Short mmCIF file of C-alpha atoms and ligand atoms in Angstrom, two decimals:
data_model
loop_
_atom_site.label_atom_id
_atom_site.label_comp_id
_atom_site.label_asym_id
_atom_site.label_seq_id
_atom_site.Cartn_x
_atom_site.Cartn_y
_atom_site.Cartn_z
CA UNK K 19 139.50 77.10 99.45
CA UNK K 20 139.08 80.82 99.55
CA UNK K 21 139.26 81.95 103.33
CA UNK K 22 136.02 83.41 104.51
CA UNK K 23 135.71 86.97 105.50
CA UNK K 24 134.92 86.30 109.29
CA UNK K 25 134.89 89.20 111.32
CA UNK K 26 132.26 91.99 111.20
CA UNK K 27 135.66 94.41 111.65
CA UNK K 28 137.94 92.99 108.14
CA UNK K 29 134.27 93.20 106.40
CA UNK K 30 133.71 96.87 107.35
CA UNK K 31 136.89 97.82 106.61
CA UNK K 32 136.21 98.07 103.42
CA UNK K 33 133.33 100.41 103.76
CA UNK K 34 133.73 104.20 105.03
CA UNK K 35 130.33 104.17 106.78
CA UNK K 36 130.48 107.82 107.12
CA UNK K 37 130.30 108.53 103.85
CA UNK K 38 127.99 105.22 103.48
CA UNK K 39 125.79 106.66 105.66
CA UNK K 40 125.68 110.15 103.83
CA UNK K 41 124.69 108.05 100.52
CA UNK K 42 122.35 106.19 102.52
CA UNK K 43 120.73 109.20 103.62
CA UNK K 44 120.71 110.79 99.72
CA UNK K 45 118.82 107.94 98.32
CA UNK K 46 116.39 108.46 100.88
CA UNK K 47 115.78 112.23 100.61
CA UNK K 48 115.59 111.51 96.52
CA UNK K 49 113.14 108.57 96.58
CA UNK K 50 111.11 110.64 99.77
CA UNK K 51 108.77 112.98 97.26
CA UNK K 52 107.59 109.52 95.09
CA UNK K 53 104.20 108.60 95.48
CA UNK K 54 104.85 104.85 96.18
CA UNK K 55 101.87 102.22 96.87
CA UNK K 56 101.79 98.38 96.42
CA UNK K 57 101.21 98.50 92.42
CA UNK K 58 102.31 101.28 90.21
CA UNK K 59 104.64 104.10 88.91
CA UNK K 60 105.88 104.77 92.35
CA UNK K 61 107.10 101.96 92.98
CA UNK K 62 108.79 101.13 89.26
CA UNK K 63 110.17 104.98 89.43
CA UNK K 64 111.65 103.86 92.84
CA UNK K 65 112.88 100.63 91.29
CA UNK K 66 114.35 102.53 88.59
CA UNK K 67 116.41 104.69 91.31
CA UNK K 68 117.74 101.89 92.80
CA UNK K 69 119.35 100.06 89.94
CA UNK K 70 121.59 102.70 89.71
CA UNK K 71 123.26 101.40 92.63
CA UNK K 72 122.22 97.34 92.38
CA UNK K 73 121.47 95.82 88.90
CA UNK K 74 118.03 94.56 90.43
CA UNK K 75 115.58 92.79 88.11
CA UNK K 76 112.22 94.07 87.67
CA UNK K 77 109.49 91.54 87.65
CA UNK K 78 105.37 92.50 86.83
CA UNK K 79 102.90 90.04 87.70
CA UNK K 80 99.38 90.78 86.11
CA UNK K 81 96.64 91.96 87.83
CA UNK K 82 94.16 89.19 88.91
CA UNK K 83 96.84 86.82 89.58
CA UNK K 84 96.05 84.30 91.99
CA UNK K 85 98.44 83.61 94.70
CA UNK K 86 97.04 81.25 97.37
CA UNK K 87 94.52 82.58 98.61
CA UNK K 88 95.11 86.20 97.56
CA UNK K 89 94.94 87.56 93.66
CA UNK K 90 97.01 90.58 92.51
CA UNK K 91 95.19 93.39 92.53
CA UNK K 92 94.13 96.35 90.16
CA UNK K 93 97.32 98.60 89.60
CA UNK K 94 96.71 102.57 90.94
CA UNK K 95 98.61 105.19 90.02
CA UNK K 96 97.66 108.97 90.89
CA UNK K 97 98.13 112.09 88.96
CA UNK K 98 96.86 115.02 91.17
CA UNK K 99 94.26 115.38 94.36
CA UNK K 100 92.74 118.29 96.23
CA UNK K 101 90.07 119.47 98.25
CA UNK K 102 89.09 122.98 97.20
CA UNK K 103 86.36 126.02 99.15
CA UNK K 104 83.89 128.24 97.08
CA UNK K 105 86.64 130.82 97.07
CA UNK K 106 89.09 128.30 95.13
CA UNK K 107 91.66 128.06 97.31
CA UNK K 108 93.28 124.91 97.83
CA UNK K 109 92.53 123.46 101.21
CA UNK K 110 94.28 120.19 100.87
CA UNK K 111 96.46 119.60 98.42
CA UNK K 112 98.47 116.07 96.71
CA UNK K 113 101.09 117.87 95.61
CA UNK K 114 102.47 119.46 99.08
CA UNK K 115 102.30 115.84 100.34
CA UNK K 116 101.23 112.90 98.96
CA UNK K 117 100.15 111.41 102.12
CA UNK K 118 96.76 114.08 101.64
CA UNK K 119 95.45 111.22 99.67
CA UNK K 120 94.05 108.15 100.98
CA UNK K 121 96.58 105.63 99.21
CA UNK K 122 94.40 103.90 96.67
CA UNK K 123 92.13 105.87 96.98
CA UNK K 124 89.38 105.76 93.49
CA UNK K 125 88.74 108.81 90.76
CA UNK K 126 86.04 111.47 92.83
CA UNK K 127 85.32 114.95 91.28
CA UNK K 128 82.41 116.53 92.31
CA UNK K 129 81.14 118.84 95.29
CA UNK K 130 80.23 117.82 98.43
CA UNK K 131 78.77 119.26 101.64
CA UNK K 132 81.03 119.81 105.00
CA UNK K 133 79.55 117.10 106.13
CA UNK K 134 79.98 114.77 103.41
CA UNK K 135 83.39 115.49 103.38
CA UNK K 136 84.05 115.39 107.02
CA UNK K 137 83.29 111.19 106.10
CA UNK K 138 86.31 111.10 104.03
CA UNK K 139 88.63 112.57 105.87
CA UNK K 140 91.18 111.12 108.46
CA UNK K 141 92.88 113.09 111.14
CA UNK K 142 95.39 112.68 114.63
CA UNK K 143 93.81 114.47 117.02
CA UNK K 144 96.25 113.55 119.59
CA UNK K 145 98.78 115.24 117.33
CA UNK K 146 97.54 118.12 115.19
CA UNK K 147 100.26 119.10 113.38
CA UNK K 148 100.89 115.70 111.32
CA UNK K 149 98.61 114.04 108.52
CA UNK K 150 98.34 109.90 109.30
CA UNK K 151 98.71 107.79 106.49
CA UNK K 152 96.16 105.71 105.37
CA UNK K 153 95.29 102.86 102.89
CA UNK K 154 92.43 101.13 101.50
CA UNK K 155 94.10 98.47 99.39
CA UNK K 156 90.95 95.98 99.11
CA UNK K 157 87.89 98.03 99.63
CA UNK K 158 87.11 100.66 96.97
CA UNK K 159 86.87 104.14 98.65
CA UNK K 160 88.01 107.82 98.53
CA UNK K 161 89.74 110.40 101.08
CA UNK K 162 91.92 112.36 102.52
CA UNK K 163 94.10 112.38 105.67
CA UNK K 164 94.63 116.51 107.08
CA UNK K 165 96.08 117.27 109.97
CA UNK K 166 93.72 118.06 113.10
CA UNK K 167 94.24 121.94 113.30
CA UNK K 168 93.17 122.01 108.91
CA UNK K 169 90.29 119.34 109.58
CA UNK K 170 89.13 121.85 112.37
CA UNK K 171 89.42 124.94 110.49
CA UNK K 172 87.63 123.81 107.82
CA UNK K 173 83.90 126.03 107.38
CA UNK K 174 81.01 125.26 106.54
CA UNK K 175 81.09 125.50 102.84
CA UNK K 176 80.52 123.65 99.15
CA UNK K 177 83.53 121.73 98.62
CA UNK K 178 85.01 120.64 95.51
CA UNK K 179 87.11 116.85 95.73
CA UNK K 180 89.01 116.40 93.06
CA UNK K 181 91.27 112.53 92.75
CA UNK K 182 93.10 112.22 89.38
CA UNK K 183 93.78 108.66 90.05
CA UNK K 184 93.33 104.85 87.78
CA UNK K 185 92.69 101.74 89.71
CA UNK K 186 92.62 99.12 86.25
CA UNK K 187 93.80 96.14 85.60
CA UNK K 188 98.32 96.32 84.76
CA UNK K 189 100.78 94.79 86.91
CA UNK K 190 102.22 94.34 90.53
CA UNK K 191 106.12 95.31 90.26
CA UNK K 192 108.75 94.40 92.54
CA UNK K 193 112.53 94.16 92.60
CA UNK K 194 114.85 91.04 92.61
CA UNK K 195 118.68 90.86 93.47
CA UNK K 196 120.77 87.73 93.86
CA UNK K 197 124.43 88.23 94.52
CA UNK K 198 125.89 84.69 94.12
CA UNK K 199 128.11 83.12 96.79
CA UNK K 200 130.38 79.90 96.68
CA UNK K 201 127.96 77.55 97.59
CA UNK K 202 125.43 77.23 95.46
CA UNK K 203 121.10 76.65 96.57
CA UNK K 204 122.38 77.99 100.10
CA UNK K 205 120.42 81.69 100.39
CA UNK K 206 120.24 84.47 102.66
CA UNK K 207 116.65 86.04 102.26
CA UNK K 208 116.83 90.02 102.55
CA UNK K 209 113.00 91.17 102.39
CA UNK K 210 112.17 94.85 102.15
CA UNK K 211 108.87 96.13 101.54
CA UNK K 212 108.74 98.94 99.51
CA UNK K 213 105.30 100.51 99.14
CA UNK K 214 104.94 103.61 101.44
CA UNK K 215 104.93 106.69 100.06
CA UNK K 216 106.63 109.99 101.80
CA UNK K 217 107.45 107.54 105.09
CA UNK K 218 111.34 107.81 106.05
CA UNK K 219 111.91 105.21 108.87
CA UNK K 220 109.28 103.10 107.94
CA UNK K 221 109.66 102.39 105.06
CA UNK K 222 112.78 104.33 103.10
CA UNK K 223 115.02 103.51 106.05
CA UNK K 224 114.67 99.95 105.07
CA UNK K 225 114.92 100.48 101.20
CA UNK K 226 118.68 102.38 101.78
CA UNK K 227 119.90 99.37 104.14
CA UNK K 228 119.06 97.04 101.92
CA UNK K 229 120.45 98.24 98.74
CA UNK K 230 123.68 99.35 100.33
CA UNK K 231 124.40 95.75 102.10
CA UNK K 232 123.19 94.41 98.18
CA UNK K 233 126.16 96.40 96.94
CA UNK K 234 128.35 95.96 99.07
CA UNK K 235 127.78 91.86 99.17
CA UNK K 236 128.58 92.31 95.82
CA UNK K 237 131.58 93.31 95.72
CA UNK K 238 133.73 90.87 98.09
CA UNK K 239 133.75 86.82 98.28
CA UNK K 240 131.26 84.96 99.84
CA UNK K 241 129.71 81.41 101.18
CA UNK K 242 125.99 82.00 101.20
CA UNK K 243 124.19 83.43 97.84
CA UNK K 244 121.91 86.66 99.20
CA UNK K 245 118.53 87.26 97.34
CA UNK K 246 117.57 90.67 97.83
CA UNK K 247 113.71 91.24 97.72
CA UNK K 248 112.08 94.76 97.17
CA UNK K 249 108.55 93.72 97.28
CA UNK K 250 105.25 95.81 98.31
CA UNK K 251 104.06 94.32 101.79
CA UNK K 252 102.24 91.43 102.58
CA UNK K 253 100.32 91.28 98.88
CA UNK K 254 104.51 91.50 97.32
CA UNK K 255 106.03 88.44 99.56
CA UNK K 256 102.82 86.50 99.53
CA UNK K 257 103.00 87.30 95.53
CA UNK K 258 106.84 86.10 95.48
CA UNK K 259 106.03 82.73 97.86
CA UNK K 260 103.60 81.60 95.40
CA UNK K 261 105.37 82.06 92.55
CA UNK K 262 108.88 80.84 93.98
CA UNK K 263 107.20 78.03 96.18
CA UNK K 264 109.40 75.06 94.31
CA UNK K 265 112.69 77.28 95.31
CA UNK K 266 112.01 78.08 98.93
CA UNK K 267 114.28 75.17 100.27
CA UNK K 268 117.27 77.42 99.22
CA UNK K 269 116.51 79.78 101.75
CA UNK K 270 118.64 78.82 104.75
CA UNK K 271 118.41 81.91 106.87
CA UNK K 272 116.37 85.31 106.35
CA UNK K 273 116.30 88.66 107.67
CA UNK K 274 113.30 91.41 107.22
CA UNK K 275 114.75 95.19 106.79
CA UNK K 276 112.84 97.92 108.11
CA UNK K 277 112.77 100.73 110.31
CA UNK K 278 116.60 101.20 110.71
CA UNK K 279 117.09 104.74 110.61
CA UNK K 280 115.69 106.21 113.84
CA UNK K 281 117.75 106.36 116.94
CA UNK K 282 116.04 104.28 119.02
CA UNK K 283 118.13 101.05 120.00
CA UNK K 284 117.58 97.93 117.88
CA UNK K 285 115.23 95.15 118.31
CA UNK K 286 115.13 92.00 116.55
CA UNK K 287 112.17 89.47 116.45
CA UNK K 288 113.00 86.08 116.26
CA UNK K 289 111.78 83.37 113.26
CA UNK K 290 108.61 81.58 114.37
CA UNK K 291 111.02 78.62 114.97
CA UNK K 292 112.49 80.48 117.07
CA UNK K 293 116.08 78.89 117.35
CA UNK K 294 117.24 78.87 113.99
CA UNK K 295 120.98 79.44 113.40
CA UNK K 296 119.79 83.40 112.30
CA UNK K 297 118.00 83.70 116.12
CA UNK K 298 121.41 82.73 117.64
CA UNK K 299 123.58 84.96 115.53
CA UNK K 300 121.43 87.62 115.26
CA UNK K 301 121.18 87.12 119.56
CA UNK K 302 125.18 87.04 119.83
CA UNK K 303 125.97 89.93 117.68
CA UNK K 304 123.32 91.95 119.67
CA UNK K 305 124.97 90.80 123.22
CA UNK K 306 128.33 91.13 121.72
CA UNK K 307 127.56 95.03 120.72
CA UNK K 308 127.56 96.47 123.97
CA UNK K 309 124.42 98.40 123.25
CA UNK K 310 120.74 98.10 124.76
CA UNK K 311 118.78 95.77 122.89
CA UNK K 312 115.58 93.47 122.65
CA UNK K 313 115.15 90.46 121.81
CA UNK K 314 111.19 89.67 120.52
CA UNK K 315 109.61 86.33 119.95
CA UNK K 316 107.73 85.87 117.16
CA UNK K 317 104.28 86.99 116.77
CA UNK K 318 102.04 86.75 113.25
CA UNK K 319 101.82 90.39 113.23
CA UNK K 320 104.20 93.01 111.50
CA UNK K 321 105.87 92.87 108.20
CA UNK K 322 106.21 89.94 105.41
CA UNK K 323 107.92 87.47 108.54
CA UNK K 324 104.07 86.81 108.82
CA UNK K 325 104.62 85.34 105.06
CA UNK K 326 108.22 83.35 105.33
CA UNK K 327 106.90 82.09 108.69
CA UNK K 328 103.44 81.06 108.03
CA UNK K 329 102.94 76.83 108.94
CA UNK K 330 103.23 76.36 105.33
CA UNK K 331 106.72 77.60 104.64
CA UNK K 332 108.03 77.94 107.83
CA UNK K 333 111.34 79.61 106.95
CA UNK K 334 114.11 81.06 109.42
CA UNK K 335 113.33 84.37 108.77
CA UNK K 336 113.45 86.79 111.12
CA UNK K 337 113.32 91.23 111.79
CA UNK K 338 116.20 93.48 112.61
CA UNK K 339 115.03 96.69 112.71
CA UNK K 340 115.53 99.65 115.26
CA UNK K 341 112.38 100.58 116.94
CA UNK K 342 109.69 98.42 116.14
CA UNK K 343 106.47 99.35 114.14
CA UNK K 344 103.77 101.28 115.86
CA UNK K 345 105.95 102.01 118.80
CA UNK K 346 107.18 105.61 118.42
CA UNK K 347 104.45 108.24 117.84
CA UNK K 348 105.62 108.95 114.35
CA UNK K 349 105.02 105.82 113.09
CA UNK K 350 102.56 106.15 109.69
CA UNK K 351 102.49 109.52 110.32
CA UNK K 352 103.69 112.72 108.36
CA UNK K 353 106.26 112.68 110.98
CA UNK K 354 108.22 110.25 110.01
CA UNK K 355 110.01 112.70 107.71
CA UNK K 356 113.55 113.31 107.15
CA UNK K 357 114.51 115.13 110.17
CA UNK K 358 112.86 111.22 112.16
CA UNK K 359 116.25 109.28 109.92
CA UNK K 360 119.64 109.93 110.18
CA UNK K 361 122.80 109.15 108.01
CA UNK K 362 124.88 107.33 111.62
CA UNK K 363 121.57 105.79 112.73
CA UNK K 364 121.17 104.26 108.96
CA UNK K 365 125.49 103.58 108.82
CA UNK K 366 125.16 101.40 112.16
CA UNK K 367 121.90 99.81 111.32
CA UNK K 368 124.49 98.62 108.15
CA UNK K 369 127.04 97.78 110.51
CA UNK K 370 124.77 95.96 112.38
CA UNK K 371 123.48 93.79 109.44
CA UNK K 372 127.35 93.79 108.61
CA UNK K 373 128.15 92.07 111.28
CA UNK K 374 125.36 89.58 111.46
CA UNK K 375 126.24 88.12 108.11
CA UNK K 376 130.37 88.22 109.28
CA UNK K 377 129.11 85.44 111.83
CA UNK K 378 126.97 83.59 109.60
CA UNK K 379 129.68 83.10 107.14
CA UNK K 380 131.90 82.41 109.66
CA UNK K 381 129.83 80.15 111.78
CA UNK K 382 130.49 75.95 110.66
CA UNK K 383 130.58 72.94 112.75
CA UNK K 384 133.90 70.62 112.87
CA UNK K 385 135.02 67.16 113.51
CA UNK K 386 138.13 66.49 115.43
CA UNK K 387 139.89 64.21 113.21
CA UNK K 388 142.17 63.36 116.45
CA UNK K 389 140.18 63.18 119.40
CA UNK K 390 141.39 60.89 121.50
CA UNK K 391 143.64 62.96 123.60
CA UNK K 392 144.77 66.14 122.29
CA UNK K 393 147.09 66.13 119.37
CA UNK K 394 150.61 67.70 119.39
CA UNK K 395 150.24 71.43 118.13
CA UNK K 396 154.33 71.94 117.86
CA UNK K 397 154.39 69.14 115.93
CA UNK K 398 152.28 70.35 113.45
CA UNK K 399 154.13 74.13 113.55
CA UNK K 400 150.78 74.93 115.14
CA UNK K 401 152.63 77.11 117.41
CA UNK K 402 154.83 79.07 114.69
CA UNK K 403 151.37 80.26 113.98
CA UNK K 404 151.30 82.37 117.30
CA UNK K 405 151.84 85.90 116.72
CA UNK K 406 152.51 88.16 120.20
CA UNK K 407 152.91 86.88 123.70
CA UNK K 408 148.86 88.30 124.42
CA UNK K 409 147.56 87.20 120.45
CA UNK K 410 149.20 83.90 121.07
CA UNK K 411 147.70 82.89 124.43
CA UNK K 412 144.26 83.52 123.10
CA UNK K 413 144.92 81.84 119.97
CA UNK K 414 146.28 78.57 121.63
CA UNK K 415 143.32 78.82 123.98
CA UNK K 416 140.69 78.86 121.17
CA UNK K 417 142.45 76.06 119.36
CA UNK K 418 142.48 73.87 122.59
CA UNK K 419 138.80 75.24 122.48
CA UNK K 420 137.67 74.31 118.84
CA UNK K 421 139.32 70.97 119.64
CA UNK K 422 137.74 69.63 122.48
CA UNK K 423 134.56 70.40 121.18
CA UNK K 424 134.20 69.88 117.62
CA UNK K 425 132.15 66.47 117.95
CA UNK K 426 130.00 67.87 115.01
CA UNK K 427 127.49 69.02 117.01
CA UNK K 428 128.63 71.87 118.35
CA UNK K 429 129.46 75.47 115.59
CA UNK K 430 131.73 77.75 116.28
CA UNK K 431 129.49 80.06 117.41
CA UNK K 432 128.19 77.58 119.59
CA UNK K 433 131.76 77.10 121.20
CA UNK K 434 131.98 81.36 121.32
CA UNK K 435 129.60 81.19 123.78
CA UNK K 436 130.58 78.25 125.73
CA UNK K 437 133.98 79.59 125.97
CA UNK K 438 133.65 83.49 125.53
CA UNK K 439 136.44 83.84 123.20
CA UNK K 440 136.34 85.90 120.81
CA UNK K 441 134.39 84.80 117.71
CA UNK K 442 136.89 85.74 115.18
CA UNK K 443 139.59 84.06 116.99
CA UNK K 444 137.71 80.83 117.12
CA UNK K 445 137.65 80.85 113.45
CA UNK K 446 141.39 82.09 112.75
CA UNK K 447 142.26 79.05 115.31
CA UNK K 448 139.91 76.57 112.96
CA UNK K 449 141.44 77.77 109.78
CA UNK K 450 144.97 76.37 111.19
CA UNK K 451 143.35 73.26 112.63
CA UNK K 452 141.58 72.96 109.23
CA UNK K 453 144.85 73.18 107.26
CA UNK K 454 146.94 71.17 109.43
CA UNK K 455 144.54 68.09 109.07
CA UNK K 456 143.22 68.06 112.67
CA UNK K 457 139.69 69.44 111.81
CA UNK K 458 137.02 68.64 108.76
CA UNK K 459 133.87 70.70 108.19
CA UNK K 460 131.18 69.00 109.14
CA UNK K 461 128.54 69.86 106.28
CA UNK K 462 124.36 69.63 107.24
CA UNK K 463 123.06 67.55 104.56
CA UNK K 464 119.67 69.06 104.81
CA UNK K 465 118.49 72.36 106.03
CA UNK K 466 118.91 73.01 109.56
ZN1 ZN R 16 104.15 100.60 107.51
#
């Protein structure tokens, strides 16, 4: 048996999350300026950047699809967009942001009044400097989003509105990544949407995480297989569900990745079961960090958890993310920029998701194949095992632990927190149970 990477530190050693970090950060400055939506050559462009790092596969699902109750929709893509006066000048302009444009928004060139165009436009007041970001996904329309102190400046005057954009029928592309692990039909889900466009925290922040962990999963041994999704939200996982509905049963625990490079502390909200083996790990690497935290129950509202955990699938999929969604002004604003990320907020969100899946390959449930009375460790040259006077104690301690309760009810995790030993030690202790006879996994024959 190949011994299981265990411990968030041995599986971080490998990484220098400084420099990490610093990539982390460089993918997200690169892929900032791309015009991304839920369809279209933002998104395949972004795709495309990313398989330089993870050999993702690139899947395109037709247009008119159906997918429960949903059907794929028209793909946009966008060439150019302003809003010019009767003196020509440019008073909003595509190309110094592409948030100007309402995302989706439909082909308009013609001249309108003040007034007319005051109808299309969307604004902050309550922050003047920064342009909101907007959508209209299902309901054909045209605009632009300004910021308050432009909107207000703007005279009365013949405007010209100019969108060099195609909503037709094409495709809905997203991004696929399976790193295999020993035991095969056991998946982590990693879910990342991946369709807003010059948006660092939410959603680049996300993006970077993901495809770092991808490549770095790659690259050692491990128990679980991780599916890496790079979908556009809600329409991209409800798109992947239907057409992966006979495979879901794989999926044993799941995590959604987003917001993780702002400084706020991190928050995780739980699976709609709310105590699947992900809720408890994700709970005990939290407490076990030392930092503040918050722990959130489940609520159908927020990213593509609303998906995995709707009544029909039901998976354990939960949300580690820093700050959550709508609760820091800059949220879907122009203000989420690149000064709102940082390179050792993204490293320790990694870290963080690091040492999440450390646990979860570490954490199994035993049987005592000796349990009536304890069994003779010296015997067994269980004690030969014991490094340094300090090392040894604890070790002996968390054997005595793992013994008493491995009924097959209880994981190690479970007996972490009934004992507070250390984690890893618990599972260095079961490895020498496990080889000197006196413990057998106790395998779940269906999903938890
Ligand atoms: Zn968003």
């Amino acid at each position: 048996m190949i011994p299981v990477d265990h411990t968030g530190g041995s599986m971080k050693k490998k990484i220098d999350m400084v420099a990490t970090g610093e990539e982390m950060y460089s993918l997200i400055r690169r892929l900032y300026p791309i015009c991304r939506s839920i369809t279209g050559n933002g998104v395949r462009d972004t795709l495309q950047i990313l398989r330089e790092k993870v050999t993702l596969q690139m899947h395109e699902v037709p247009t008119g699809t159906k997918v429960f109750d949903w059907s794929v929709p028209k793909e946009w893509n966008i060439q150019d967009a302003y809003v010019k006066n009767s003196q020509g000048e440019k008073v909003i302009n595509f190309k110094e942001s592409n948030l100007h444009v309402l995302n989706y928004s439909i082909a308009v060139s013609r001249k309108v009044s003040l007034e007319e165009l005051r109808g299309h436009l969307f604004t902050l007041p309550e922050t003047p400097d920064w342009i909101p970001y907007r959508t209209s996904y299902y309901n054909e329309n045209w605009g632009f989003c300004v910021n308050y102190n432009t909107y207000r400046d703007l005279t009365d005057d013949t405007y010209e509105v100019y969108i060099d954009a195609t909503l037709e029928d094409g495709h809905l592309t997203y991004g696929e990544f399976l790193v295999e692990g020993r035991e095969k039909g056991h998946e982590v889900l990693i879910s990342t949407h991946i369709c807003h466009p010059s948006l660092c925290n939410d959603n680049l922040s996300g993006i970077a995480v993901a495809t770092f962990l991808a490549r770095h999963l790659s690259r050692i041994s491990l128990k679980y297989s991780y599916r890496f999704l790079f979908i556009p939200g809600t329409i991209g996982s409800i798109t992947w569900l239907s057409l992966n509905e006979k495979n879901v049963d794989r999926i044993w625990h799941g995590l959604v990745a987003t917001c993780l490079g702002d400084s706020g502390s991190f928050t995780y909200k739980k699976t709609r079961q709310g105590d699947a083996e992900i809720d408890d790990v994700v709970a005990y690497v939290l407490e076990q960090s030392e930092k503040d935290y918050r722990i959130a129950d489940f609520a159908p509202y927020g990213y593509d958890e609303r998906q995995y955990c709707s009544p029909g699938f039901d998976l354990p999929v939960g949300c580690l993310m820093r700050t959550t969604h709508g609760e820091y002004p800059q949220y879907h604003t122009s203000a989420d920029d690149l000064s709102f990320v940082s390179p050792e907020n993204l490293a320790e969100s990694l870290s963080m998701y690091l040492e999440v899946i450390a646990v979860l390959e570490g954490n199994r449930t035993y049987i005592n194949m000796n349990p009536k009375c304890e069994p003779q460790l010296g015997m067994r040259g269980l004690y030969q095992k014991i490094g340094g006077a300090e090392q040894g104690k604890k070790l002996q301690l968390a054997m005595l632990w793992v013994l008493n309760m491995s009924d097959g009810n209880h994981s190690l995790l479970d007996i972490a927190r009934r004992s507070k030993q250390q984690f890893d030690i618990l599972c260095e202790a079961a490895n020498h149970l496990e080889e000197a006879g006196l413990l057998k996994q106790s395998f779940p024959q269906v999903q938890p």
